[in-house]
Short mmCIF file of C-alpha atoms and ligand atoms in Angstrom, two decimals:
data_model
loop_
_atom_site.label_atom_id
_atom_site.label_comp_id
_atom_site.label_asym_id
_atom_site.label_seq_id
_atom_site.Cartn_x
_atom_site.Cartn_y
_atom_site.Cartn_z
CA UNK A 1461 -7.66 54.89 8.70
CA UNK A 1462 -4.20 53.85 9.81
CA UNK A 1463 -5.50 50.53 10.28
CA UNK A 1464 -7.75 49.95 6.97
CA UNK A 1465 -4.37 50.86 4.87
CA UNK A 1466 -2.34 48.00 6.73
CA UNK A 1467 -4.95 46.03 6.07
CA UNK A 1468 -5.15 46.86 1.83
CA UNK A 1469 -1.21 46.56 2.42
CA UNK A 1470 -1.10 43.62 3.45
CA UNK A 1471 -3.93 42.64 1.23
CA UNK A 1472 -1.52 43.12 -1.96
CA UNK A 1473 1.11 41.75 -0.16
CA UNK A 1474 -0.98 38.29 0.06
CA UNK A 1475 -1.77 38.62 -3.98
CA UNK A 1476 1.52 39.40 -5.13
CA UNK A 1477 3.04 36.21 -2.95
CA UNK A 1478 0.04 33.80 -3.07
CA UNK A 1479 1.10 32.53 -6.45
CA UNK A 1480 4.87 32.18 -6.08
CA UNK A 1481 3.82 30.40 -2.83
CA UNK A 1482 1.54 27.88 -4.89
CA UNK A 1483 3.53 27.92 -7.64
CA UNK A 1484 7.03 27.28 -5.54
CA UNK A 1485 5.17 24.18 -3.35
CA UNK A 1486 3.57 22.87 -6.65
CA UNK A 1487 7.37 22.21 -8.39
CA UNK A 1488 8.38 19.77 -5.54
CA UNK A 1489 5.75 18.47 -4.70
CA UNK A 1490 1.92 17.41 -5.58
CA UNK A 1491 -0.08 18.02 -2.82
CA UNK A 1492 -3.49 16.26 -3.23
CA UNK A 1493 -1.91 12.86 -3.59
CA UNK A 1494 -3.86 9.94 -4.43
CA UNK A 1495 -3.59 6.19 -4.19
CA UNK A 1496 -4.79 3.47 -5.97
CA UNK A 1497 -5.94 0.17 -4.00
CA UNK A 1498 -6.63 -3.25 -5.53
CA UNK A 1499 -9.69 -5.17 -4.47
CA UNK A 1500 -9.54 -8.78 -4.18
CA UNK A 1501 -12.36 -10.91 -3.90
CA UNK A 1502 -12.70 -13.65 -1.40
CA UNK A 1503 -13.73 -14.31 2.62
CA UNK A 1504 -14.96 -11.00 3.96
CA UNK A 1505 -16.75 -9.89 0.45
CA UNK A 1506 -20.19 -11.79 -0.30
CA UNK A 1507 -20.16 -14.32 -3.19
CA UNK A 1508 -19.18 -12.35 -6.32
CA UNK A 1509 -18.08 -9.35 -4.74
CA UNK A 1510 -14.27 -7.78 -4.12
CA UNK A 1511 -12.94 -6.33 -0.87
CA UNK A 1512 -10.33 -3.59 0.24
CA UNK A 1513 -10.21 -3.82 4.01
CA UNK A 1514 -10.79 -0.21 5.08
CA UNK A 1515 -7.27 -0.28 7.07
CA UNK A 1516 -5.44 0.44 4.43
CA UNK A 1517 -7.67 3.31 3.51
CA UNK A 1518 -7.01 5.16 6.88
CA UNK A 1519 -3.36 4.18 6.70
CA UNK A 1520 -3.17 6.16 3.38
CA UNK A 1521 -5.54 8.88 4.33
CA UNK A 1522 -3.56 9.25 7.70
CA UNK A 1523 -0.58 10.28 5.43
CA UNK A 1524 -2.58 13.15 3.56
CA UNK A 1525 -3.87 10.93 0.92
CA UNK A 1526 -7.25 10.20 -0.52
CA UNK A 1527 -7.66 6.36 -1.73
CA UNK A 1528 -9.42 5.78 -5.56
CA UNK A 1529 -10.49 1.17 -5.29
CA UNK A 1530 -9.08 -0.16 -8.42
CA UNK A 1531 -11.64 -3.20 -9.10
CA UNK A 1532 -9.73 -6.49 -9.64
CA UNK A 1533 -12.56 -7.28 -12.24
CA UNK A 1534 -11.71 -4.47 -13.90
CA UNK A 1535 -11.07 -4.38 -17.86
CA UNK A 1536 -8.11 -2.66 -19.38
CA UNK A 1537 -9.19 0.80 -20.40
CA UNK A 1538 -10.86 0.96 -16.95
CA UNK A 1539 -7.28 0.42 -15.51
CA UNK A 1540 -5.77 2.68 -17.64
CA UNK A 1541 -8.07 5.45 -17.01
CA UNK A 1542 -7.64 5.24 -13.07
CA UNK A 1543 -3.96 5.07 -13.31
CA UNK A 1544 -4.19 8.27 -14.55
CA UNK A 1545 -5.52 9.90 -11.33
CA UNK A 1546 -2.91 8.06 -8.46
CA UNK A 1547 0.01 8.63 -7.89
CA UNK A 1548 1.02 5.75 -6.07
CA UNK A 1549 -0.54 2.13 -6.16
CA UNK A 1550 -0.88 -0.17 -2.99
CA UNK A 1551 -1.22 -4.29 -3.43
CA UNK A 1552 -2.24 -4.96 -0.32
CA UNK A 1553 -2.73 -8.30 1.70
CA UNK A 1554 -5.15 -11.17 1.99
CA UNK A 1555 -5.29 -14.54 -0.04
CA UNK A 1556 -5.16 -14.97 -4.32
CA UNK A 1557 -4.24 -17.01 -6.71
CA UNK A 1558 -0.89 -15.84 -8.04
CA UNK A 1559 -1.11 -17.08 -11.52
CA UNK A 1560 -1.84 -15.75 -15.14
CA UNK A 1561 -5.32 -16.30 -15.82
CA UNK A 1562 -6.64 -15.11 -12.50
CA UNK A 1563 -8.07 -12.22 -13.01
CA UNK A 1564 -6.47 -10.76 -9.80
CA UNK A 1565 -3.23 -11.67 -10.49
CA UNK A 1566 -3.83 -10.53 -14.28
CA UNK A 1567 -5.14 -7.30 -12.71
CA UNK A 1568 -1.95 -6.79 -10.60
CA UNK A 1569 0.26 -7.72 -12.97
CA UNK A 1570 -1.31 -5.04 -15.83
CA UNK A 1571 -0.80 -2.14 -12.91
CA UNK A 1572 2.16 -3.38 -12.15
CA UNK A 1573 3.14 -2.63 -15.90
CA UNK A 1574 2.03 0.52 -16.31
CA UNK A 1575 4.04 1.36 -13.32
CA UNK A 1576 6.91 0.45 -14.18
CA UNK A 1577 6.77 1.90 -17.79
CA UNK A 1578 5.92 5.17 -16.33
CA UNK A 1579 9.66 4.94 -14.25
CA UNK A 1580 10.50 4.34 -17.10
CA UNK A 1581 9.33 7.43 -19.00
CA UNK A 1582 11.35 9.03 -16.24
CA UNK A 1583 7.39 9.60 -14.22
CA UNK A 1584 8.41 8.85 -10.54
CA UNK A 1585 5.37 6.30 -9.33
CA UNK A 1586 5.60 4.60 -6.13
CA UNK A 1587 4.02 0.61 -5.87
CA UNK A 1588 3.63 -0.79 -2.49
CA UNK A 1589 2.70 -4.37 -1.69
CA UNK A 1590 2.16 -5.57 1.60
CA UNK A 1591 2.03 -9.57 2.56
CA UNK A 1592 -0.04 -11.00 -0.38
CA UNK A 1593 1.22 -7.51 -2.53
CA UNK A 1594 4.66 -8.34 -1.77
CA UNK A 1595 4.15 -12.43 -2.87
CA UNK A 1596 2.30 -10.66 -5.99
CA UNK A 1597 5.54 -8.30 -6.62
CA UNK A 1598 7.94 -11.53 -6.29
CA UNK A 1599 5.63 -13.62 -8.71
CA UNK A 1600 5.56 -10.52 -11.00
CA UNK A 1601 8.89 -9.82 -11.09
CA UNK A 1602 9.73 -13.23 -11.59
CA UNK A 1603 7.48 -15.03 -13.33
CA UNK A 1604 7.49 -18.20 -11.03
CA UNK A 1605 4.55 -19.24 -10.00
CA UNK A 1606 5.92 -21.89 -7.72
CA UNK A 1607 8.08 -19.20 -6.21
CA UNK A 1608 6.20 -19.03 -2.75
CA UNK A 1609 7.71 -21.08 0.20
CA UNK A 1610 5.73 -22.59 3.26
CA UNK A 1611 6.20 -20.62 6.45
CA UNK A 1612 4.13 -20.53 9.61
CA UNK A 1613 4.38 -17.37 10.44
CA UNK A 1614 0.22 -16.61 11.04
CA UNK A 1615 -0.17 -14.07 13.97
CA UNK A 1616 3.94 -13.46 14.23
CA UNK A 1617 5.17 -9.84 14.96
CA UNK A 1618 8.54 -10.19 14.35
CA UNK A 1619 11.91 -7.70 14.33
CA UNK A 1620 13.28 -7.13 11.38
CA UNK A 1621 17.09 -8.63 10.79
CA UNK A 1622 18.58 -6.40 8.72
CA UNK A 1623 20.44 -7.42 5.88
CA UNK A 1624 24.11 -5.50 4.44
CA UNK A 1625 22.29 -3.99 1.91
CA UNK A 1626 19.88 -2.09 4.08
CA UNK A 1627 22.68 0.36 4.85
CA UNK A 1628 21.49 1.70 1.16
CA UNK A 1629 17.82 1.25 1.47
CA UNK A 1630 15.77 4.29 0.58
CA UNK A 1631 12.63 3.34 3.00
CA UNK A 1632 14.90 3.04 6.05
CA UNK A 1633 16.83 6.47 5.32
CA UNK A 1634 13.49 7.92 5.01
CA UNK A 1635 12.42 6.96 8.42
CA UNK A 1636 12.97 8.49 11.66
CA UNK A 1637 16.33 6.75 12.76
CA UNK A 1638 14.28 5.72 16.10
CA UNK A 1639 11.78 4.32 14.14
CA UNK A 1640 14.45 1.93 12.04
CA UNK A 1641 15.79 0.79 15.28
CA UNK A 1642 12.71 0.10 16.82
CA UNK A 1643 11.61 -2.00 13.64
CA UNK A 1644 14.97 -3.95 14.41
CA UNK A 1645 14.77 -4.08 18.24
CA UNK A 1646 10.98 -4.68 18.91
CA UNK A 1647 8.68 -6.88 17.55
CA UNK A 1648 6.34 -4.16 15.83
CA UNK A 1649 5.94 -5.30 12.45
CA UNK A 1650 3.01 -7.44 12.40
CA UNK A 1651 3.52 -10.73 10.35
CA UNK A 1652 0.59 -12.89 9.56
CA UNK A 1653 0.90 -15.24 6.60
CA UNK A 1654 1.01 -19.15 6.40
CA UNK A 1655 0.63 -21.91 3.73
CA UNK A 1656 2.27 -20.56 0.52
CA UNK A 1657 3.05 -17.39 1.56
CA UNK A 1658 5.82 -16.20 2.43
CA UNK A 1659 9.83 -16.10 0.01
CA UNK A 1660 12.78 -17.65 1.11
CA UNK A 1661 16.77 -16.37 0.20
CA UNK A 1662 16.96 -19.91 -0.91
CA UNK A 1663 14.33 -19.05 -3.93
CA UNK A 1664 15.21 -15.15 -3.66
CA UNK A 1665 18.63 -16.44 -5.09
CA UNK A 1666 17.27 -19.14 -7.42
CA UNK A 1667 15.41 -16.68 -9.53
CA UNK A 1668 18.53 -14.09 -10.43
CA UNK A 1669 15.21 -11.58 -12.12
CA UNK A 1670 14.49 -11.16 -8.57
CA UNK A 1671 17.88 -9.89 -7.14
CA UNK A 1672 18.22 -7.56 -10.54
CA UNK A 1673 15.09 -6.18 -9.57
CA UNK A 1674 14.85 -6.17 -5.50
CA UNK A 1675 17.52 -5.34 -2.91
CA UNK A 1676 16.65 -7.39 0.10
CA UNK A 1677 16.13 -5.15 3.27
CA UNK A 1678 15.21 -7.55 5.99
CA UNK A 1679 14.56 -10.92 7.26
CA UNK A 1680 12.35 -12.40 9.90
CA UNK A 1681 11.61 -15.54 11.80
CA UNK A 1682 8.84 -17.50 11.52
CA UNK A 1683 7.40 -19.70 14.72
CA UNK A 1684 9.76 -22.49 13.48
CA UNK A 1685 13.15 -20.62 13.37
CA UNK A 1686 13.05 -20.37 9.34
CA UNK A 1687 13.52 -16.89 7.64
CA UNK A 1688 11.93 -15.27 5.09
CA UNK A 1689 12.28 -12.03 3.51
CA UNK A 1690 10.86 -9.35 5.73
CA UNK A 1691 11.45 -6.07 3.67
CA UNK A 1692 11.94 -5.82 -0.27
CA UNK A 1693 12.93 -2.22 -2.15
CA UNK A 1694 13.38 -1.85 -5.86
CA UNK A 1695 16.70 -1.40 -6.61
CA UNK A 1696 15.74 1.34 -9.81
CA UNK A 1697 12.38 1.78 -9.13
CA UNK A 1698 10.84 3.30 -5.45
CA UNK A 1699 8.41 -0.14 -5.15
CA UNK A 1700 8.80 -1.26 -1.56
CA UNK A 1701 7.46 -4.77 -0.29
CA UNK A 1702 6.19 -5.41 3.01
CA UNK A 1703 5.52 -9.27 4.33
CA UNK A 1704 4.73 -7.02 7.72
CA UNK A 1705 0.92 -4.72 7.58
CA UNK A 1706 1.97 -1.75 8.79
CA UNK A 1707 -1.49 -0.59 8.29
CA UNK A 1708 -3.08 -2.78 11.29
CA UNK A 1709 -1.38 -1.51 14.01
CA UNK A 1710 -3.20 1.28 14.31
CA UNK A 1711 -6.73 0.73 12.77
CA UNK A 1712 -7.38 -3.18 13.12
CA UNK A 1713 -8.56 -4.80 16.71
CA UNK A 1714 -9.25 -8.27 16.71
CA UNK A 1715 -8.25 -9.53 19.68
CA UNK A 1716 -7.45 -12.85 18.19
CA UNK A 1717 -4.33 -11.49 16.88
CA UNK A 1718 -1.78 -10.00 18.56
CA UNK A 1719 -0.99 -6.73 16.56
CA UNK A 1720 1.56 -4.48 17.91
CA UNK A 1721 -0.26 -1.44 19.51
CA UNK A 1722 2.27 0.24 21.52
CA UNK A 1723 2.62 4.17 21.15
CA UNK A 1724 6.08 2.85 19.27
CA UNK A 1725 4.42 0.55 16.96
CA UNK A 1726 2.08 3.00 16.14
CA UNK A 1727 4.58 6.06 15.69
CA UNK A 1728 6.15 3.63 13.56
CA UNK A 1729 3.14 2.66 11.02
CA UNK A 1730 2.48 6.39 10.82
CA UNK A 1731 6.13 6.77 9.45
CA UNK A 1732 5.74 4.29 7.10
CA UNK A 1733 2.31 5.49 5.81
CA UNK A 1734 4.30 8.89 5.92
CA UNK A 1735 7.19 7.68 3.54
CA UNK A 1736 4.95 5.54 1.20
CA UNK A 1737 2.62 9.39 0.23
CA UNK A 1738 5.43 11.03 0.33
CA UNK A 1739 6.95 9.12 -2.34
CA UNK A 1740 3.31 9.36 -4.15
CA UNK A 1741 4.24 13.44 -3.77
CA UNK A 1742 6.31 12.92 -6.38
CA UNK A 1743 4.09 12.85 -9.37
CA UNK A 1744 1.18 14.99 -11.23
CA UNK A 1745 -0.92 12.04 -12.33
CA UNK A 1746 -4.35 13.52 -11.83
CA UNK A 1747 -8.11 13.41 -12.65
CA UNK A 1748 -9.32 15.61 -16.08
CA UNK A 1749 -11.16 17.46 -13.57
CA UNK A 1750 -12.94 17.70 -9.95
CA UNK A 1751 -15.55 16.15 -11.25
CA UNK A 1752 -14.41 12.86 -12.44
CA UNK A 1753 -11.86 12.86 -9.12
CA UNK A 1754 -15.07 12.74 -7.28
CA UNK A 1755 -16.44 10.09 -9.53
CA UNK A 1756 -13.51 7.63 -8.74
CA UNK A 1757 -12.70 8.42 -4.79
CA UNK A 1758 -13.97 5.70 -2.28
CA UNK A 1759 -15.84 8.32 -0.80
CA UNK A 1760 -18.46 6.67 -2.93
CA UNK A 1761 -18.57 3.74 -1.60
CA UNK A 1762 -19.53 3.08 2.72
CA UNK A 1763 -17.93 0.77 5.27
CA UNK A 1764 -18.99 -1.94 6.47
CA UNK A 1765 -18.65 -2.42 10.18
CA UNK A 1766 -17.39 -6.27 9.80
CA UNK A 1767 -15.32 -6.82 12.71
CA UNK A 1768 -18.87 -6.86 14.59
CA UNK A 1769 -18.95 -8.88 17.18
CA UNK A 1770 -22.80 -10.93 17.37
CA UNK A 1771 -21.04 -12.93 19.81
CA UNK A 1772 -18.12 -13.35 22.25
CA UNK A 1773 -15.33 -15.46 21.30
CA UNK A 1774 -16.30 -15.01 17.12
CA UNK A 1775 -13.50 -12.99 15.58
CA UNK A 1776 -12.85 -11.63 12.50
CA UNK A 1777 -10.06 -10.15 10.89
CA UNK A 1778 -10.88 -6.46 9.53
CA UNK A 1779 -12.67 -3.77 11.60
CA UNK A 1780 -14.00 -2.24 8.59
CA UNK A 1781 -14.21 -3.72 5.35
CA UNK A 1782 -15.67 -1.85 1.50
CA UNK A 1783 -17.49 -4.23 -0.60
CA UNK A 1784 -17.64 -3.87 -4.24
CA UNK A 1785 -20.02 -5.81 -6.97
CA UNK A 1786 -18.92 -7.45 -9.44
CA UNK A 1787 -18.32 -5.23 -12.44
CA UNK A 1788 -20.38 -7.26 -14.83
CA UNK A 1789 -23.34 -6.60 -12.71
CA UNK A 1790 -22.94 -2.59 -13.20
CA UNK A 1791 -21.92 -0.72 -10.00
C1 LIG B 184 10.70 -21.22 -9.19
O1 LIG B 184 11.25 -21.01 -7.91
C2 LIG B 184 11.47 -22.20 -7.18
C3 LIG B 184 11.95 -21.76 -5.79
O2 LIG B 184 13.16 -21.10 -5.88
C4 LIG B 184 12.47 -23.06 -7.89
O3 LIG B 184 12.65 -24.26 -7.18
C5 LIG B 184 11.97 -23.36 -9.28
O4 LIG B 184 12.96 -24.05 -10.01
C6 LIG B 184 11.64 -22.06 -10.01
N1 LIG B 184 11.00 -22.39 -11.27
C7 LIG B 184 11.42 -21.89 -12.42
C8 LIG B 184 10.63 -22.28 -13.61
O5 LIG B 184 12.39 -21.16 -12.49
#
């Protein structure tokens, strides 16, 4: 009898506290983040369709996020109505034209809008760009479409030289301290980008819109000795830039390449994925309901195992890649 009463007790106990505790957790923070990816088309997607190469998914969903593909193909309202549901958008790598008229660019550069006139509505929404996202971000934020320099920097983990300003960069005082000085001390951060990719502090400095907008966090080396910015952070908005893909550490295995995968390099792509959701905490953009969540996750859409090897010695570049058809053709 004793027993059954503790257990109503502590019953009522639960109801009375369940809804400060939800309500209390839900004021910081939104806990069902979500993250919008771009697709791109080109080499691994089939003629006419768009990619997102599945390690960024994982990266995300490592973090305690789900991933909604943002189509490159995509027309406005379609845009619109997705950027309603993430709270945090990720341009990630891979190869594009970066000029108006191409519909990825055109794409990017209508996200990368919204995002920033959100900040500016005083709506906290994070945009991360990683190698190609991070030329996209520079080409947006500048408008130069010769902007890009040549570096040879293809299959190039690098440290990252920090520069005076990263004493006030919000990424790095978000990471684990050991994490920061690994990223300086050991050649983690996997670089791989070559012809026309890649932004000098030569044309960093050229285009002033660039320095209003980014502080520059790091530099690295490239297999010739030249540098090129490493690590960009919005100075008044929480966009980070990443030549480096922290997200192949820990999910992409082509032995062609030599990405980091030491138990440090991979501690330190968790923190990363770890700061980027974190910073996607920090809005209630959501779906109308569960229903059209469901309609826009990539849970929708399957894998594609296309790091399969039919033969030794052939090697491509994603484990696991989604494919999407062209949005004309109905999906
Ligand atoms: C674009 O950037 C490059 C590299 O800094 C520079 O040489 C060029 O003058 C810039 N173009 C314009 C239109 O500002």
């Amino acid at each position: 009898m004793a027993m059954r009463k503790a257990k109503v007790f502590a019953g009522i106990i639960v109801l009375i506290l369940l809804p400060i505790v939800v309500h209390g957790i839900s004021n910081e923070a939104n806990l069902r983040p979500i993250i919008g990816i771009l697709s791109q088309p080109g080499d691994p997607a089939p003629e006419g369709e768009s990619y997102i190469a599945a390690s960024y998914v994982k990266w995300l969903e490592s973090a305690g996020a789900r991933v909604v593909p943002i189509f490159y193909d995509m027309d406005a309202q379609d845009i619109e109505r997705r950027f309603a549901v993430i709270n945090g958008l990720l341009l990630p790598g891979g190869g594009a034209t970066l000029e108006p008229g191409h519909r990825f660019y055109d794409t990017a550069r209508y996200l990368v809008e919204l995002a920033l006139k959100a900040n500016d509505n005083g709506d906290y929404f994070p945009v991360h760009g990683t190698c190609l996202g991070m030329e996209t971000l520079s080409v947006i934020i500048s408008s130069n479409y010769t902007l890009l320099g040549e570096f040879d920097a293809e299959d190039a983990p690098a440290p990252l030289l920090y520069t005076n300003e990263a004493a006030a960069s919000h990424l790095l005082r978000s990471l684990p301290p050991d994490v920061v000085t690994d990223l300086q001390n050991k050649p983690i951060a996997m670089e791989n980008h070559m012809n026309g990719g890649g932004l000098s502090m030569t044309a960093f400095l050229e285009n002033p819109a660039l320095g209003r907008f980014f502080r520059v966090v790091s530099l690295s080396l490239d297999k010739s000795g030249a540098a090129y910015i490493s690590t960009l952070e919005g100075r008044n908005y929480p966009f980070t830039a990443t030549q480096w893909h922290p997200e192949k550490n820990a999910y992409e295995w082509t032995p062609h390449l030599h990405i980091p995968h030491t138990t440090d390099a991979i501690r330190m792509s968790q923190e990363v994925a770890n700061f980027f959701v974190a910073e996607a905490r920090r809005n209630l953009h959501m779906a109308k309901n569960i229903i059209e969540e469901d309609e826009l996750l990539i849970y929708n859409f399957k894998p594609v195992f296309t790091g399969k090897h039919e033969h030794e010695g052939e090697e491509r570049d994603f484990e696991q890649s989604y494919f999407f058809k062209k949005i004309s053709r109905g999906l």
